[in-house]
Structures are given as structure tokens and as C-alpha cells.
Short mmCIF file of C-alpha atoms in Angstrom, two decimals:
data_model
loop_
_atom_site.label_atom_id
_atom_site.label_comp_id
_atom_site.label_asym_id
_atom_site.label_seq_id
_atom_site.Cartn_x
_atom_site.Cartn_y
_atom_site.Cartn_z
CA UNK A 464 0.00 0.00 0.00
CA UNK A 465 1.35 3.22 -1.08
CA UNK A 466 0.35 6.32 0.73
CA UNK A 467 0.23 10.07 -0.24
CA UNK A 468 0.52 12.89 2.35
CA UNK A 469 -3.03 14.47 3.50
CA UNK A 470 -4.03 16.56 -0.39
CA UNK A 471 -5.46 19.43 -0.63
CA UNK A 472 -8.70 20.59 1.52
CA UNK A 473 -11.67 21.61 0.57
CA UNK A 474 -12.40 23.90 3.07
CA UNK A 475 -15.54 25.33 4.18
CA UNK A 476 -14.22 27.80 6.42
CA UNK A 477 -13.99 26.39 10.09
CA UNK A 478 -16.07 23.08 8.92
CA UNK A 479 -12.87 21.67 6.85
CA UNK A 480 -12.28 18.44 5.03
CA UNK A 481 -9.00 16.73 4.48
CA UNK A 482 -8.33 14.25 1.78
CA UNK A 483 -6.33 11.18 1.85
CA UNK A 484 -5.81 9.17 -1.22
CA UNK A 485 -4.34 5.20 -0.86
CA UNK A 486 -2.97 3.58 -3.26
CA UNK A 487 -3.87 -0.58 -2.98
CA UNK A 488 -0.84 -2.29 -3.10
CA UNK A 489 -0.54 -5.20 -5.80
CA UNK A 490 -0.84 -8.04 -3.25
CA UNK A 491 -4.33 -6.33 -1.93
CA UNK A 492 -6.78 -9.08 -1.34
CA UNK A 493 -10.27 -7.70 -2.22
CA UNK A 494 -11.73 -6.18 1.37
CA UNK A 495 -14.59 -3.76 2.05
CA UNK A 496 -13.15 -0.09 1.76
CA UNK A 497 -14.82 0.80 5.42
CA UNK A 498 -12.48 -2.05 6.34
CA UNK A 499 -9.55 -1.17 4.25
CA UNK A 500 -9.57 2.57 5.28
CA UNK A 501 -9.63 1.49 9.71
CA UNK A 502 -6.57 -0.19 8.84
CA UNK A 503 -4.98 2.83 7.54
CA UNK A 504 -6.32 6.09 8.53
CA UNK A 505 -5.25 7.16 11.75
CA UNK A 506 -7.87 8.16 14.51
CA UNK A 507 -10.53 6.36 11.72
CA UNK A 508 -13.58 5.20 13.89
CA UNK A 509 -16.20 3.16 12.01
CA UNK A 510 -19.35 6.03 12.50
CA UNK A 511 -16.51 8.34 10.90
CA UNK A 512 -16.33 6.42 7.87
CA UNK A 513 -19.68 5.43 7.64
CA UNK A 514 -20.64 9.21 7.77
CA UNK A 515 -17.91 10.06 4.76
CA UNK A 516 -19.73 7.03 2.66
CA UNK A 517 -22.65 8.04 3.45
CA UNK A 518 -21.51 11.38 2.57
CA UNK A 519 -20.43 10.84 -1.02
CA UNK A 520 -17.08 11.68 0.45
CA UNK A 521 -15.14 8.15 -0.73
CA UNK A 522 -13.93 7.10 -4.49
CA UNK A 523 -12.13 4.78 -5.99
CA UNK A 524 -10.24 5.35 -8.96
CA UNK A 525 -12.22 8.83 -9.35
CA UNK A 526 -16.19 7.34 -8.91
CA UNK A 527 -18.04 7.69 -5.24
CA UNK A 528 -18.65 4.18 -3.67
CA UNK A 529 -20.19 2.93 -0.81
CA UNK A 530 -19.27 1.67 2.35
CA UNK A 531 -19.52 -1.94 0.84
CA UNK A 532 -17.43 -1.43 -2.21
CA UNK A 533 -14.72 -4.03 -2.16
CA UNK A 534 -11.07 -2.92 -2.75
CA UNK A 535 -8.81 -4.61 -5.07
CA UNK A 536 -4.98 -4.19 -5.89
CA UNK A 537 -3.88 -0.74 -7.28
CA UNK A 538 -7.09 0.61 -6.39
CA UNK A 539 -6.90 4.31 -6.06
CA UNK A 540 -8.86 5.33 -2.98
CA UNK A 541 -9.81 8.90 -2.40
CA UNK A 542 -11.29 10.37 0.90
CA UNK A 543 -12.67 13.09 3.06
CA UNK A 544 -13.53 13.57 6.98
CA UNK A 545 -15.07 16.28 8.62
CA UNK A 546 -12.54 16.67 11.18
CA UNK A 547 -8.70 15.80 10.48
CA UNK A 548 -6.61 13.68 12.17
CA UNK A 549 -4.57 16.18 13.27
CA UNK A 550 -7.41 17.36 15.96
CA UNK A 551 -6.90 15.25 17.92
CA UNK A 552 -3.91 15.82 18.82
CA UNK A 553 -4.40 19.02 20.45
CA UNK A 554 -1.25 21.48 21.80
CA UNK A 555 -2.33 23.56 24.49
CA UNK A 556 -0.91 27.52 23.75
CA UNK A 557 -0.55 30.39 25.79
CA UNK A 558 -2.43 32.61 23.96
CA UNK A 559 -4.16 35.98 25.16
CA UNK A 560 -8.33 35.56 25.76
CA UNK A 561 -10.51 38.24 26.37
CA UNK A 562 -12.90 36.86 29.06
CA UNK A 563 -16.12 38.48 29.04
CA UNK A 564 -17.38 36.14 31.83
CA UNK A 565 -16.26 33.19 33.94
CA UNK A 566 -17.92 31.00 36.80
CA UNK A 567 -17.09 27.06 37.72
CA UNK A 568 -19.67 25.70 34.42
CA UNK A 569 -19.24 28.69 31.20
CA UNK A 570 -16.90 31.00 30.07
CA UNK A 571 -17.86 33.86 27.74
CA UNK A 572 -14.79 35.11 25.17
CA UNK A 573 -14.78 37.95 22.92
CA UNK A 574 -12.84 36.32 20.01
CA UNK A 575 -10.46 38.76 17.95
CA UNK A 576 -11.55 38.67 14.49
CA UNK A 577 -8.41 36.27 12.51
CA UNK A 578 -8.58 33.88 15.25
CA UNK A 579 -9.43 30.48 13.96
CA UNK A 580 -12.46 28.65 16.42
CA UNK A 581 -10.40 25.33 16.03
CA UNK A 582 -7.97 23.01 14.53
CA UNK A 583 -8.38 22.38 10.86
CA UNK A 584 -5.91 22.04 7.49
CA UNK A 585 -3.43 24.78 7.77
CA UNK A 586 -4.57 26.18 11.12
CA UNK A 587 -3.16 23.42 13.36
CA UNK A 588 -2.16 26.12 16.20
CA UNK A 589 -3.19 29.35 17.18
CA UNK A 590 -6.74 28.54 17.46
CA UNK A 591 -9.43 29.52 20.01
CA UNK A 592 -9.33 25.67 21.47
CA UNK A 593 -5.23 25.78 21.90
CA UNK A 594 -5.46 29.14 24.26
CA UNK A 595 -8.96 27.20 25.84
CA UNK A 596 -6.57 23.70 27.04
CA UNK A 597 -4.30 25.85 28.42
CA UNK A 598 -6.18 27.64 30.30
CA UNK A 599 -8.41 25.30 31.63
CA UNK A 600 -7.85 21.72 32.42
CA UNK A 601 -10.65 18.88 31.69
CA UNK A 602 -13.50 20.83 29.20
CA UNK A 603 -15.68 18.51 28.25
CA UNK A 604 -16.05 17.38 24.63
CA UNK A 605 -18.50 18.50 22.43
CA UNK A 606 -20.52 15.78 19.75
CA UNK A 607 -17.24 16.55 17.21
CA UNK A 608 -14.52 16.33 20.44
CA UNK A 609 -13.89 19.89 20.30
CA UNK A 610 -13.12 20.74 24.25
CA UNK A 611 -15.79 23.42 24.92
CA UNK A 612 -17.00 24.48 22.24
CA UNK A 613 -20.80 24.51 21.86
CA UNK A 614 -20.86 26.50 18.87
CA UNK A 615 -18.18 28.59 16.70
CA UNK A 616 -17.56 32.08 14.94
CA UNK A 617 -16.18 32.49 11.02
CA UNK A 618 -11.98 33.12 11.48
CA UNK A 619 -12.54 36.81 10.45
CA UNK A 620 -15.41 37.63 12.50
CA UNK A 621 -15.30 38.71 15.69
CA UNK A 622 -17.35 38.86 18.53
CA UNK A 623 -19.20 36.42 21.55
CA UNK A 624 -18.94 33.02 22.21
CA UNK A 625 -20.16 30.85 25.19
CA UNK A 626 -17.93 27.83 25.84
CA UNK A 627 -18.93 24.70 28.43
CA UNK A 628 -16.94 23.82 31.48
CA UNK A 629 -18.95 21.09 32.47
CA UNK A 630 -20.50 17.95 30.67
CA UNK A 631 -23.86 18.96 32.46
CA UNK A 632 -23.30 22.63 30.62
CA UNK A 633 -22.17 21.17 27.00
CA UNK A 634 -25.68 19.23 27.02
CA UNK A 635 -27.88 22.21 28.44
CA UNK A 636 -25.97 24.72 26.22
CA UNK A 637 -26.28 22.46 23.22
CA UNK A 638 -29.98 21.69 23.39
CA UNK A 639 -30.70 25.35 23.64
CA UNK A 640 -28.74 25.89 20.66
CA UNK A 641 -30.64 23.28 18.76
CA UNK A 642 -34.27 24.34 20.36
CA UNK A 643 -33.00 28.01 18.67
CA UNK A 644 -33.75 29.50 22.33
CA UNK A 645 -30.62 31.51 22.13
CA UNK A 646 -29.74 35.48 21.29
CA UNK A 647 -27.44 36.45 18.82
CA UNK A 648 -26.89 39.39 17.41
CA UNK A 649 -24.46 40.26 14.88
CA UNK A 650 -23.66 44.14 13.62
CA UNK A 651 -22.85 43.81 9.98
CA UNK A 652 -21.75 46.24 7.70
CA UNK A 653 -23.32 45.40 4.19
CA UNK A 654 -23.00 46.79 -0.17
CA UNK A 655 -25.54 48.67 -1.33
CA UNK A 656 -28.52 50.44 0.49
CA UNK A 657 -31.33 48.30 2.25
CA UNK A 658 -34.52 48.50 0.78
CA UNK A 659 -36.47 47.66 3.80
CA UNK A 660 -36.20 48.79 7.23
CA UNK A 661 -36.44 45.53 8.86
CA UNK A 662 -36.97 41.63 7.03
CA UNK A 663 -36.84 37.91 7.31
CA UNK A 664 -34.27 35.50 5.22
CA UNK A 665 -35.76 32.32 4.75
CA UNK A 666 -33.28 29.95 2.47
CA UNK A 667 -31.92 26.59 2.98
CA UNK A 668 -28.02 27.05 3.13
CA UNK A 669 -25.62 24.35 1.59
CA UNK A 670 -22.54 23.86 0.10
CA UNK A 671 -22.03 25.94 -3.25
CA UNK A 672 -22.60 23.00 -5.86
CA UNK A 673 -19.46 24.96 -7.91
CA UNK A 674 -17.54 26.77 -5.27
CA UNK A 675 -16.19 24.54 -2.46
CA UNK A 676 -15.29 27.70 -0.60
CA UNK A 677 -19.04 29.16 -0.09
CA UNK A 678 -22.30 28.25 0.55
CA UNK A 679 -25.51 29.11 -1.30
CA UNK A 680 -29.14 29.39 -0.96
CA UNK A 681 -31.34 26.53 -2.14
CA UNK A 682 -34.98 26.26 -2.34
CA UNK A 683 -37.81 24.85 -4.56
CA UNK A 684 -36.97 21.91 -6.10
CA UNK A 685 -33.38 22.17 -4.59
CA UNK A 686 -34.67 22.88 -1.16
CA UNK A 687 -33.20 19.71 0.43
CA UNK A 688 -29.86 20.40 -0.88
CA UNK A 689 -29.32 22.54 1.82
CA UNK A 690 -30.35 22.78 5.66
CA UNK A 691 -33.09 25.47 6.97
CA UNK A 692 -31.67 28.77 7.89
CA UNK A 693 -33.38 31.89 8.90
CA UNK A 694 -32.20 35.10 9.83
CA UNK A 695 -33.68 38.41 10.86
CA UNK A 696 -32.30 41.95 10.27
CA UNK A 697 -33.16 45.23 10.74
CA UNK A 698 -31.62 48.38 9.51
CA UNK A 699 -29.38 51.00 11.89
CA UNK A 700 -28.22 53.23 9.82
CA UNK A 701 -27.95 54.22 6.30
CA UNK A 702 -24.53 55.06 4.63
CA UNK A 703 -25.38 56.11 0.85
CA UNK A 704 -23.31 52.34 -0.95
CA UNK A 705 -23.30 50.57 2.24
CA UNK A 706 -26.42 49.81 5.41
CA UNK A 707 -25.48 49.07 8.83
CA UNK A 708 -27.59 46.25 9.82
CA UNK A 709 -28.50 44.22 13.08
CA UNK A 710 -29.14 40.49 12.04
CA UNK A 711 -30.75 38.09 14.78
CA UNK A 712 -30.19 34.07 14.21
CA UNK A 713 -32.38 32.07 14.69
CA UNK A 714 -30.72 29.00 12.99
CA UNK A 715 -26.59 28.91 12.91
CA UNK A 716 -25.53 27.54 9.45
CA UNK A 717 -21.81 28.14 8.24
CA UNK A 718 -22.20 31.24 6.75
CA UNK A 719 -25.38 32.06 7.48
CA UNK A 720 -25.14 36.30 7.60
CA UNK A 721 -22.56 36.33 4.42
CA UNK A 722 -24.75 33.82 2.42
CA UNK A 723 -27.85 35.45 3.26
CA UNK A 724 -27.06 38.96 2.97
CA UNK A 725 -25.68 38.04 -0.04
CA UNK A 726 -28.76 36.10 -1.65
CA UNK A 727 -31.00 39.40 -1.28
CA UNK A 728 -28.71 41.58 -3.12
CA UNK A 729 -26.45 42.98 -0.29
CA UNK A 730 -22.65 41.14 -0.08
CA UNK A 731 -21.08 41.62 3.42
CA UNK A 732 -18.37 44.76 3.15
CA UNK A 733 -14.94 42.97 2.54
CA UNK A 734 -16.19 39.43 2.28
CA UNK A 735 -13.70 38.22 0.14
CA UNK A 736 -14.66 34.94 0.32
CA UNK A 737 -18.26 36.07 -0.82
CA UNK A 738 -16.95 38.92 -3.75
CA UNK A 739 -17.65 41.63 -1.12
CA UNK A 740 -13.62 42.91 -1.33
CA UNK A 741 -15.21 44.26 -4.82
CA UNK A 742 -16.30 47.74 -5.31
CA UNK A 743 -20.12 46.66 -5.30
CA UNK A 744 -22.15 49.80 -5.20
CA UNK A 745 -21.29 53.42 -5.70
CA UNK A 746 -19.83 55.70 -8.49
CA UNK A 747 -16.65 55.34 -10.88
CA UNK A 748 -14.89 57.91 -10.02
CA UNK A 749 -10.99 57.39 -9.15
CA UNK A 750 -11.42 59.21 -6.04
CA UNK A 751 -14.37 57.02 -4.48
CA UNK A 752 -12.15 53.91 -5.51
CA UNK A 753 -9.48 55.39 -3.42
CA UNK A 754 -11.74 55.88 -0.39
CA UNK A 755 -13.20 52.24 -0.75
CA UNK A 756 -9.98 51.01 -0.54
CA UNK A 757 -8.75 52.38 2.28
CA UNK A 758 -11.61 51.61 4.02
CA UNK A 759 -10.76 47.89 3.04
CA UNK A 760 -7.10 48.56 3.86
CA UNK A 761 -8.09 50.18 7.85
CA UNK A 762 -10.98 46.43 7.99
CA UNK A 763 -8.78 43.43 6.23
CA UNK A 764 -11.96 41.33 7.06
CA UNK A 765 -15.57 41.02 6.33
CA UNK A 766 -17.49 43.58 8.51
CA UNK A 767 -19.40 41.33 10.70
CA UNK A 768 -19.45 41.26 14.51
CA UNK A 769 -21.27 38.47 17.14
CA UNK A 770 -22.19 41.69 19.61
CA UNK A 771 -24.68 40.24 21.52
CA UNK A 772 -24.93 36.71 23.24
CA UNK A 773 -28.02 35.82 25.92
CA UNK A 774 -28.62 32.00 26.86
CA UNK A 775 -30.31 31.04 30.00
CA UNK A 776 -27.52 29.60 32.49
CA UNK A 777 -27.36 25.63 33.06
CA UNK A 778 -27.42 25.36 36.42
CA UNK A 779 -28.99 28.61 37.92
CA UNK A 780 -31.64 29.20 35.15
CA UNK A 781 -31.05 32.62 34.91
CA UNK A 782 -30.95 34.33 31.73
CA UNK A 783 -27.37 35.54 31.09
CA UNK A 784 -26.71 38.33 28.59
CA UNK A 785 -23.61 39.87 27.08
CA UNK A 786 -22.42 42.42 24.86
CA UNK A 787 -19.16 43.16 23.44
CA UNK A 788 -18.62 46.16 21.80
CA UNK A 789 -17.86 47.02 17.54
CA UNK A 790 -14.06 46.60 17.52
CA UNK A 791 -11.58 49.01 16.59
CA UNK A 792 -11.72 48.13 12.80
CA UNK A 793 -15.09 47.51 11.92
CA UNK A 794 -15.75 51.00 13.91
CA UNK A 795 -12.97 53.14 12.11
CA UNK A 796 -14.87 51.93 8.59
CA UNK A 797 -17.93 52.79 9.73
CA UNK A 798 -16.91 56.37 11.06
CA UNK A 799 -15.28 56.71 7.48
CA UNK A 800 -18.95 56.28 5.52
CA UNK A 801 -20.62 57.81 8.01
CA UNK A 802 -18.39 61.01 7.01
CA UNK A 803 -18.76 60.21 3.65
CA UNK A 804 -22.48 59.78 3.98
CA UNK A 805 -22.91 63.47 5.17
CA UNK A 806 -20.44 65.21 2.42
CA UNK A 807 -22.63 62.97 0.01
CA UNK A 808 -26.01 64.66 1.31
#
């Protein structure tokens, strides 16, 4: 059996994949490729494999098979997990945390936008969960064994997240994730001005069916495709080419702001990912190109911010809330179309 190193992802933001490809060697008797790939991917549990067949996410010699397909010599077989290997082996960092709140079962940060959530290809260290081991001993694990987490913020946003300390507060935490009982409120800067003052999204979000980076809005026909996603937003303020908007989740897809935003006609500012890092809206003249872009040079990032968190505590059953205010960045564009907003009018 001849093995290549891990290929190339195909990354979906935090939610990465990680492809192995095996090479059967000649003497390869046939055996079931669920079998074949236990023997020789690291950290492989059965339910993990199953899920990638299930998936789609296994060929041989280029075509998806199932679990059941039996592997013969010089097979090619292709493959990719939801988590890498490499998770689980986890270095604890000292790196800086901004702790919004802290008692014996949660711990509220205020992540730094460019701060990966966790461990994925390329971003093996320097994550959110390297600074949480080694800070605090024995987090519990969540469904994916990610220590703590209960759920997770793009790289390049910033803002709120809740983290368990406790197995009892990784379950509570988690259901009222799923039951959609949970606040959050996200400050996004977005192209183009907002028709209406206030909306609903409703779209199914999956994976883009020709971009591996993004996600997309499916419905009709195509509706399963995708999961069910709805978001809320309301205007603040109007800025000529760009709105200010409050958006309120009520489901947490990857994505789910960007995509949606982005699906009614109004691309996150400096989403490159998304096409937002584009001059969407506004007028061609040399010096408004010039302003735009050093509004994208003062925020490198998409301008979206997790400012408000509330989630009823697991032990105590009060309802906690927390607010962490626009950073630096997001605040210095803002305060640059807000001045251009007025010499506009």
C-alpha cells in the first residue's frame, strides 16, 4: 500500500475536510473499503467512515462508492472527513483571551476577528481551542470532540462566544442551541442600500454546488440540498453604498449572515470569500475607488461582529446576557462612511 501525504482541503471555512488518497498495493486481497480505510487512517472510527460514505465523500479510482465497495490491488482510494486527524492531537498555547465572563460551568470570550475557532488544514495552532486547554484543564467534549466548544464564529469575524466547562453545561448549552432559544446578534456592515427597514431571510443554506469555498441558498426543487436557515435583520443606519444592519439568528448555518445577505442583493463589506472585497455599489470615479480602498485597507476582514450573546444559564436558570462592543476596525470603517455619507447629502 502506497500512501500520499493528507491533499489538498476543501475547506468550508472552520467546517474543513482533508483528503487522503491510498494507493492498494498489488498483493491487496479484495476487502470492504470501510475495512480497508480502519486499517490505515489514523484516529478512523467506524461512524466516521460510515458518515464520509454516506456522505459521497469516498472514491475509488475517481467514482463515489459505498461503504460496501470491495477494494482490489492498485485501487486508487480517495477520501474526506469532517474533522482531520490532526485534531486530535491538540497542543495547548498560551495565547491571550478576552474573558467576558467566567464562573465554575461557562466562560464567555470575545474572540479577535483572525482567530481560527479550532484546529483544521493549515490552522493546526493558534486557534481559540489551543489558548482554551491551556487555560483550563478537563472541558468537556463537544458531539465533534472539540473541548468546549458549543458553537463557533467564522476566522474573520469577531465577537461572543459561550464555551462549556462542564459535561452537564455542554448538554444544556447544546440543546438550547438546537431548540433556537438563544440570542445572537451580529452588527454587519453590508454593499448597497437596504430597501427595507427591517426583514426575514428564509433559504436553505448548503454547500455551493461549484464553489467549495461558499455556501448558497437553495430552495424549490433544490430545497433539500441545503439545511433550513433563517435570519432576521433590521436596519441601523444608512450610509449612501453601504447599510449598517443588526441580524438576529435564529438557525446557525456556516455562513449564514454572508450567504444570506448576499442572496437578497447585499454582499457583506470585505467578504472576500463572498466577492464583497469588490467595489459593489457606488460611483466610478478614481477618487471614491481610493476611499473604498482604504476603508478595506483600515478592515482586512468582512465587517461582521457576534455583539450580543443571551442564553439562560445551566445550572442557575437565569438568563445571562452579554455584549461586546464594535471593535476598533469595523468602527474606524464605519466612522469613514458615516463622514462620507454626510459630504454625500
Amino acid at each position: 500500500m502506497e500512501e500520499t501525504s493528507p491533499m489538498g482541503p476543501e475547506p468550508q471555512d472552520d467546517e474543513l475536510y482533508e483528503h487522503y488518497s491510498f494507493t492498494a498495493s498489488e498483493g491487496q486481497e479484495p476487502l470492504r473499503v470501510d475495512k480497508f480505510l480502519m486499517n490505515f487512517v489514523e484516529n478512523a472510527t467506524r461512524s466516521k467512515i460510515q458518515k464520509a460514505a454516506k456522505n459521497g465523500s469516498i472514491e475509488v479510482n475517481g467514482k463515489v462508492v459505498k461503504q460496501n465497495y470491495k477494494v482490489k490491488a492498485r485501487d486508487v482510494v480517495r477520501v474526506l472527513f469532517e474533522h482531520p486527524p490532526y485534531e486530535y492531537l491538540l497542543t495547548p498555547e498560551d495565547l491571550p483571551l478576552e474573558i467576558v465572563y467566567e464562573d465554575n460551568e461557562v466562560l464567555v470570550v470575545n474572540k479577535a476577528a483572525g482567530m481560527v475557532v479550532h484546529p483544521g488544514h493549515g490552522n493546526y495552532s493558534g486557534t481559540l481551542i489551543n489558548a482554551l486547554i491551556y487555560h483550563f484543564e478537563n472541558l468537556p467534549n463537544n458531539s465533534s470532540d472539540r473541548p468546549g466548544l458549543v458553537h463557533r464564529i467564522d476566522k474573520d469575524t469577531s465577537g461572543l462566544l459561550v464555551i462549556a466547562k462542564t459535561e452537564q453545561a455542554m448538554t444544556h448549552l447544546s440543546k438550547q442551541f438546537f431548540d433556537k432559544s438563544t440570542e445572537r446578534e451580529y452588527v454587519a456592515l453590508v454593499w448597497g442600500n437596504v430597501e427595507d427597514d427591517e426583514g426575514t431571510i428564509e433559504g436553505n443554506i448548503g454547500r455551493h454546488p461549484k464553489n467549495r469555498l461558499q455556501n448558497t441558498v437553495y430552495y424549490g426543487d433544490e430545497a433539500d440540498q441545503g439545511k433550513p436557515a433563517v435570519t432576521h435583520y433590521k436596519v441601523i443606519e444608512r450610509l449612501g453604498y453601504v447599510t449598517l444592519v443588526s441580524c438576529k439568528l435564529e438557525t446557525g448555518r456556516t455562513h449564514q449572515i454572508r450567504v444570506h445577505m448576499k442572496h437578497i442583493g447585499h454582499t457583506l463589506f470585505n467578504d472576500e470569500r463572498y466577492g464583497g472585497n469588490a467595489i459593489l455599489k457606488g460611483t466610478s470615479f478614481t477618487k471614491y475607488k481610493q476611499f473604498v480602498d482604504n476603508c478595506f485597507k483600515i478592515l482586512p476582514r468582512q465587517a461582521l461582529h457576534a455583539k450580543t450573546l443571551g442564553f439562560v444559564h445551566p445550572s442557575t436558570g437565569k438568563l445571562m446576557r452579554f455584549e461586546a462592543p464594535i471593535p476598533e476596525d469595523m468602527t474606524a470603517c464605519i466612522e469613514k462612511w458615516q463622514t462620507y455619507a454626510t459630504h454625500q447629502q
